[in-house]
Coordinates of C-alpha atoms in Angstrom, one line a residue:
M499 CA 7.4 -19.0 50.7
F500 CA 6.3 -20.6 47.3
K501 CA 7.9 -23.6 46.9
G502 CA 7.6 -27.0 45.0
S503 CA 6.3 -27.8 41.6
M504 CA 4.4 -24.4 40.3
V505 CA 2.8 -24.2 36.6
A506 CA 2.8 -21.3 34.5
I507 CA -0.4 -21.7 32.9
V508 CA -1.6 -21.7 29.7
T509 CA -4.2 -19.4 28.8
P510 CA -6.6 -21.1 26.1
F511 CA -8.1 -19.1 22.9
K512 CA -11.0 -20.3 21.0
A513 CA -10.9 -20.4 17.1
D514 CA -11.7 -16.8 17.0
G515 CA -8.8 -15.6 19.5
S516 CA -10.7 -14.9 22.1
F517 CA -10.8 -16.3 25.8
D518 CA -11.8 -19.3 26.7
E519 CA -12.8 -19.4 30.3
E520 CA -14.6 -22.6 30.6
T521 CA -11.5 -24.9 29.4
Y522 CA -9.1 -22.4 31.6
R523 CA -11.3 -23.5 34.6
Q524 CA -10.5 -27.0 33.7
L525 CA -6.9 -26.8 33.1
I526 CA -6.5 -25.1 36.5
D527 CA -8.8 -28.3 38.4
F528 CA -6.2 -30.9 36.2
Q529 CA -3.1 -29.0 37.6
I530 CA -4.9 -28.8 41.2
A531 CA -5.9 -32.4 41.0
S532 CA -2.3 -33.4 40.1
G533 CA -0.9 -31.7 43.0
T534 CA 0.5 -28.6 41.8
D535 CA 1.6 -26.5 44.6
A536 CA 0.9 -22.9 42.6
I537 CA -0.5 -21.6 39.7
I538 CA 1.0 -18.7 37.7
P539 CA -1.4 -16.7 35.0
C540 CA -0.3 -14.2 32.6
G541 CA 3.6 -15.7 32.6
T542 CA 5.1 -15.9 29.1
T543 CA 3.5 -19.3 28.5
G544 CA 0.1 -17.5 29.6
E545 CA 1.1 -15.0 26.4
S546 CA 0.4 -11.9 28.6
A547 CA 2.4 -9.7 26.1
T548 CA -0.8 -10.1 23.6
L549 CA -3.6 -9.9 26.2
D550 CA -4.9 -6.4 26.3
F551 CA -5.6 -4.6 29.9
D552 CA -9.1 -6.6 30.4
E553 CA -7.8 -9.8 29.2
H554 CA -5.5 -9.2 31.6
A555 CA -7.5 -8.9 34.8
R556 CA -9.8 -11.4 33.4
V557 CA -7.5 -14.2 33.0
I558 CA -6.2 -13.1 36.5
Q559 CA -9.9 -12.8 38.1
V560 CA -10.8 -16.7 36.7
C561 CA -7.9 -17.7 38.0
I562 CA -8.3 -16.8 41.5
E563 CA -12.0 -17.9 41.3
Q564 CA -11.4 -20.9 40.0
V565 CA -8.6 -21.7 42.3
N566 CA -10.8 -20.8 45.2
K567 CA -7.7 -20.5 47.4
R568 CA -6.9 -24.3 47.0
V569 CA -3.3 -23.2 46.0
P570 CA -1.5 -19.8 45.5
V571 CA -1.9 -18.0 42.6
I572 CA 0.5 -15.8 41.8
A573 CA -0.2 -13.3 39.1
G574 CA 2.2 -12.3 36.0
T575 CA 2.4 -8.5 36.5
G576 CA 5.6 -7.5 35.0
A577 CA 6.0 -4.7 32.3
N578 CA 8.6 -2.9 30.6
S579 CA 6.9 0.7 32.3
T580 CA 7.6 0.7 35.7
T581 CA 4.6 2.3 36.4
E582 CA 2.7 0.0 34.2
A583 CA 3.6 -2.6 36.4
I584 CA 2.7 -1.1 39.4
G585 CA -0.6 -0.7 38.2
L586 CA -1.4 -4.5 37.1
S587 CA 0.2 -5.0 40.4
K588 CA -2.5 -3.2 42.4
N589 CA -4.9 -4.6 40.3
A590 CA -4.2 -8.4 40.9
K591 CA -3.6 -7.7 44.6
D592 CA -7.1 -6.0 44.4
M593 CA -8.4 -9.1 42.9
G594 CA -7.0 -11.7 45.4
A595 CA -3.5 -13.0 44.0
D596 CA -1.3 -14.5 46.9
G597 CA 1.5 -12.8 45.2
L598 CA 3.5 -11.4 41.8
L599 CA 5.6 -12.8 39.0
L600 CA 7.4 -9.6 37.9
V601 CA 9.5 -10.2 34.3
C602 CA 12.7 -8.0 34.5
P603 CA 11.8 -5.2 32.2
Y604 CA 12.4 -6.1 28.7
Y605 CA 13.3 -4.2 25.2
N606 CA 14.3 -0.7 27.0
K607 CA 17.6 -3.1 27.9
P608 CA 17.9 -1.1 31.1
S609 CA 21.3 -1.1 33.6
Q610 CA 21.6 -2.7 36.5
E611 CA 20.7 0.6 38.5
G612 CA 17.7 0.9 36.6
I613 CA 16.3 -3.1 37.2
Y614 CA 17.0 -2.5 40.8
R615 CA 14.9 1.0 40.9
H616 CA 12.2 -0.7 38.9
Y617 CA 11.9 -3.4 41.3
K618 CA 12.2 -1.4 44.2
A619 CA 9.7 1.1 43.2
I620 CA 7.1 -1.8 42.6
A621 CA 7.9 -3.8 46.0
E622 CA 7.3 -0.4 47.6
A623 CA 4.2 -0.1 46.0
V624 CA 2.3 -3.0 46.4
A625 CA 2.3 -5.1 49.8
L626 CA 2.2 -8.5 48.4
P627 CA 5.0 -11.0 47.9
Q628 CA 6.9 -10.6 44.7
V629 CA 8.9 -13.4 42.7
L630 CA 11.4 -11.8 39.9
Y631 CA 11.8 -13.4 36.9
N632 CA 14.9 -13.2 35.3
V633 CA 14.8 -14.5 31.6
P634 CA 17.7 -12.7 29.6
G635 CA 16.7 -15.2 26.3
R636 CA 13.6 -12.6 26.2
T637 CA 13.8 -9.6 27.7
G638 CA 17.4 -9.0 26.3
V639 CA 19.0 -8.2 29.5
N640 CA 20.1 -10.4 32.6
M641 CA 19.6 -9.6 36.1
T642 CA 23.2 -10.1 37.5
A643 CA 23.5 -12.0 41.0
E644 CA 24.6 -8.8 42.1
T645 CA 21.5 -7.0 41.6
T646 CA 19.2 -9.7 43.0
V647 CA 21.5 -10.0 46.1
R648 CA 20.3 -6.0 46.4
L649 CA 17.0 -6.7 46.0
A650 CA 17.0 -9.9 48.4
E651 CA 17.2 -7.3 50.9
I652 CA 14.0 -5.9 50.2
P653 CA 11.1 -7.6 52.9
N654 CA 8.7 -8.3 50.2
I655 CA 10.7 -9.2 47.6
V656 CA 10.7 -13.3 48.5
A657 CA 11.7 -15.3 45.8
I658 CA 13.5 -15.1 42.2
K659 CA 12.4 -17.5 38.9
E660 CA 16.2 -17.8 37.2
A661 CA 15.9 -19.0 33.7
A662 CA 19.1 -17.6 32.9
G663 CA 20.5 -21.5 32.1
D664 CA 23.5 -20.3 34.1
L665 CA 24.1 -22.4 37.6
T666 CA 27.1 -20.1 38.5
Q667 CA 24.9 -17.1 39.0
V668 CA 21.9 -19.2 40.7
S669 CA 25.3 -20.9 43.3
E670 CA 26.3 -17.3 43.8
I671 CA 22.9 -16.1 44.4
L672 CA 22.3 -18.8 47.0
A673 CA 26.0 -18.7 48.7
R674 CA 25.3 -14.9 49.0
A675 CA 21.6 -14.4 49.8
G676 CA 19.8 -17.9 50.2
D677 CA 18.9 -16.9 53.5
K678 CA 17.0 -13.8 52.0
I679 CA 15.5 -14.8 48.8
D680 CA 14.3 -18.4 47.7
V681 CA 15.6 -19.5 43.6
L682 CA 13.0 -21.2 41.9
S683 CA 14.0 -22.9 38.4
G684 CA 12.5 -21.2 35.6
D685 CA 13.9 -24.0 32.9
D686 CA 12.4 -27.4 33.6
F687 CA 15.4 -29.0 32.2
L688 CA 17.7 -27.2 34.6
T689 CA 15.2 -27.8 38.0
F690 CA 17.1 -30.9 39.4
P691 CA 20.5 -29.3 39.1
M692 CA 19.3 -26.1 40.8
L693 CA 17.3 -27.9 43.4
A694 CA 20.6 -29.6 44.3
C695 CA 22.5 -26.0 44.6
G696 CA 19.6 -25.2 47.0
G697 CA 16.6 -24.0 45.1
K698 CA 12.9 -24.4 46.4
G699 CA 11.1 -25.7 43.3
V700 CA 9.8 -24.6 39.9
I701 CA 7.4 -22.7 37.6
S702 CA 7.3 -25.0 34.6
V703 CA 6.0 -25.6 31.5
S704 CA 6.0 -28.5 30.8
A705 CA 3.8 -29.3 34.3
N706 CA 1.0 -27.6 31.9
I707 CA 1.3 -31.2 30.1
V708 CA 3.0 -33.5 32.9
P709 CA 1.8 -32.1 36.4
A710 CA 1.9 -35.3 38.1
Q711 CA 5.3 -36.4 37.1
V712 CA 7.2 -32.9 37.9
K713 CA 5.5 -32.9 41.0
A714 CA 6.9 -36.4 42.0
M715 CA 10.5 -35.3 40.7
V716 CA 10.4 -32.3 43.3
T717 CA 8.5 -34.7 46.2
A718 CA 11.1 -37.2 45.7
F719 CA 14.0 -34.8 45.9
F720 CA 12.6 -33.2 49.1
A721 CA 11.8 -36.0 50.6
G722 CA 15.8 -37.1 50.2
D723 CA 15.2 -39.9 47.8
W724 CA 18.2 -37.9 45.3
E725 CA 18.1 -41.1 43.1
Q726 CA 14.4 -41.2 42.4
A727 CA 14.5 -37.7 41.5
R728 CA 17.6 -37.9 39.2
R729 CA 15.9 -41.1 37.6
L730 CA 12.9 -38.6 36.6
H731 CA 15.0 -35.9 35.8
L732 CA 16.7 -38.0 33.1
E733 CA 13.2 -39.4 31.8
L734 CA 11.7 -36.2 31.4
L735 CA 14.5 -34.4 29.8
D736 CA 13.4 -35.1 26.3
L737 CA 10.0 -33.8 26.8
H738 CA 11.5 -30.8 28.6
K739 CA 13.8 -30.0 25.7
A740 CA 10.6 -30.5 23.3
M741 CA 8.7 -27.7 25.0
F742 CA 11.1 -25.7 23.1
I743 CA 11.4 -26.5 19.6
D744 CA 9.7 -23.8 18.8
A745 CA 8.5 -20.1 20.7
N746 CA 7.1 -21.4 24.0
P747 CA 4.0 -21.6 24.3
V748 CA 3.7 -23.1 20.8
P749 CA 4.9 -26.2 21.7
V750 CA 3.0 -26.5 25.2
K751 CA -0.3 -25.6 23.4
T752 CA 0.0 -27.9 20.7
S753 CA 0.5 -31.0 23.4
L754 CA -2.5 -29.9 25.0
E755 CA -4.4 -30.1 21.7
L756 CA -2.9 -33.4 20.9
M757 CA -4.1 -34.7 24.2
G758 CA -7.8 -33.2 24.1
K759 CA -7.2 -30.9 26.8
C760 CA -7.4 -27.2 24.8
A761 CA -6.9 -25.8 21.4
A762 CA -3.1 -25.0 20.1
Q763 CA -4.6 -21.7 19.0
V764 CA -1.9 -18.7 19.5
R765 CA -2.1 -15.3 19.1
L766 CA 0.1 -13.7 16.3
P767 CA 3.1 -12.7 16.0
L768 CA 3.0 -16.6 17.3
C769 CA 1.8 -19.5 14.7
E770 CA 1.2 -22.7 14.3
L771 CA 4.2 -25.5 14.6
G772 CA 5.7 -26.5 11.8
A773 CA 5.1 -30.0 10.4
A774 CA 8.6 -31.2 10.7
N775 CA 8.8 -29.9 14.7
L776 CA 5.2 -31.2 15.1
E777 CA 6.5 -34.6 14.1
K778 CA 9.1 -34.5 16.5
L779 CA 7.2 -33.6 19.5
K780 CA 4.0 -36.4 18.5
T781 CA 7.5 -39.1 18.9
V782 CA 8.1 -37.4 22.0
L783 CA 4.6 -37.5 23.4
K784 CA 4.0 -41.1 22.1
K785 CA 7.3 -41.9 24.2
H786 CA 5.8 -40.9 27.5
K787 CA 2.1 -42.0 26.5
L788 CA 0.3 -38.5 26.5
I789 CA -1.2 -39.5 23.2

């Protein structure tokens, strides 16, 4: 259902820390003009953890308004409270979101049965296509292939964004439930091998700064030009890695500022990139002729 090159879009802030709506609208138009297949507001890259409830709703609403049905909007509405996630998800549905991105419950460290019941409850409460999001480096718990396969039986759970960095786990999901659930890459540097295993696309951080290039790689792969896709994958590898020299989204927001697209402003407890990493980032961006 949701395929291709999708962006986990940043949430731009003004110098006073408030949501910069006008810049956000410009970033959305930049994405659509570059061929991005779906926009995902309020993900990890969108700093959802530091948005209050009103801001969270406003960011999603502005995204839906600006996209204006040109591509799907998959709203990030996950939480470590099932009740809260259901509330956020219902709100996104009422605003007109096309789907939901639901991060695995974080900090609680639930059992696999608890994870299953969490997602099942949301799916039963909110009639929208839902994308699971497994990112153990952030949440502290890995959702196993077994749990994903169980959840794939629920009709409106349509995909999983896999960011565990484990191609064996990805392959097991596809081998056992690839006809029931789509697998999307959550790690830019693993998108090409995940597509080769049967993945359907990527929810990308790097696409914030190089949307056309990420789209070109995915397009080449699905057109059967695997050599071109492989070449683009390898060319972008250092850029993908640079987006994680500090906590996401600090490097990607810094890149956008250096490119003149939005301020690097993040909210505490995140802070600006250190001097040494800033120089490393500039080197990579210059190599790719982005600055």
